[in-house]
């Protein structure tokens, strides 16, 4: 029922890595600050080092810490980062006695240092957000003018006759036009899809199968947590009172050496989508076997998160499309046309990404009001289990989980879209992969290789920085 000391440490390390801008202190007093945003940031490594030094027999006295120039960890209970709960979106206990019983706040004894003053970790109830945002978004569908098109997977998987390059109806109607859609019927043969007779990827079943396996939370950092600890986190006061709870984003679940690679055989890419052009990339080894240099950019993830978790506003990398299928739970989406000024929707350059739950509280009414410019109007989706959302390239989007949700997603490169723009992005951000990709095009899709040559040649002639940095289109 309660998080033990090791589990709290697991949670802390992930939180510190997820949001380093919240690892802040009042340096003079060494007291964690919750009520204000501080400009004093502490590296995650130092915070983890300080926390590790406070555990068990390795704990040192305050003088030693002072001599080493360390600051105490930004917590009193092993989990609370300053600011993690400052927005007060979730319910929490209101009595010191309850907090003490649960080992949080003033009653905590875990990881406490002698020079840390206890402070209450309670939150006020925020009924407006809970009822108006979470509850309403879960039951009220998007308005007709904002809802995404709804299509059937089998019907959209039929190929259009008479085209030089075979293309599904979906590729022509949605990938080429670059507009979002909701797809039905893609999971009817998936073992991952829970039914009355099978558990599939229901969260409880995943915990039973992979509870002792550590899962990733980001492609940016390497911190991990076992699924059993994560299950306790979201089931206890810790996860239930976080404004934006931690969510699993594991891009390595399907790797050959991963204990969860068996999951790859329990779902399939919906047949309505065009082939993933990144699959053309050749091996860098002469024998055709893959090596360390053959890794493609991350492109598939398992997503697991409780209510109020989600993905903040972002644009998918490398100008790729994406699809997301929900196996359990409920998601609310907003997808903005690429012409939308990003600063108008909270994507501020140089600023941390706004958590999805906070964004919905602060921006949702603004962007769905009649006064919002029509050309910037978002597409809105309420996504149920078994449904798949298509995310076109270049569209800023965010997702809020309205229930405990399990989903799988892939990013893929489509030729039915701004192919030249995608080449520029790949050549800039993933130049080594770009060369192997181009080599594969020369062998298997010379028509695409010709387009790359024309695009790259024009950019070289125009002295565009990305092309000059990449250099000539040579194949090793």
Short mmCIF file of C-alpha atoms in Angstrom, two decimals, residues 2 31 64 75 116 152 178 216 261 306 373 385 399 424 428:
data_model
loop_
_atom_site.label_atom_id
_atom_site.label_comp_id
_atom_site.label_asym_id
_atom_site.label_seq_id
_atom_site.Cartn_x
_atom_site.Cartn_y
_atom_site.Cartn_z
CA UNK A 2 2.78 2.46 0.90
CA UNK A 31 14.50 25.03 2.20
CA UNK A 64 30.31 17.41 5.44
CA UNK A 75 12.11 17.14 -1.03
CA UNK A 116 15.60 20.64 6.37
CA UNK A 152 -13.12 2.79 -41.23
CA UNK A 178 -2.20 16.42 -44.29
CA UNK A 216 11.50 4.26 -19.70
CA UNK A 261 9.98 -7.44 -27.12
CA UNK A 306 -3.16 7.92 -15.22
CA UNK A 373 -9.36 32.76 -35.58
CA UNK A 385 -10.27 2.11 -26.63
CA UNK A 399 -3.05 14.92 -25.29
CA UNK A 424 15.90 18.48 -44.92
CA UNK A 428 19.94 18.24 -40.36
#
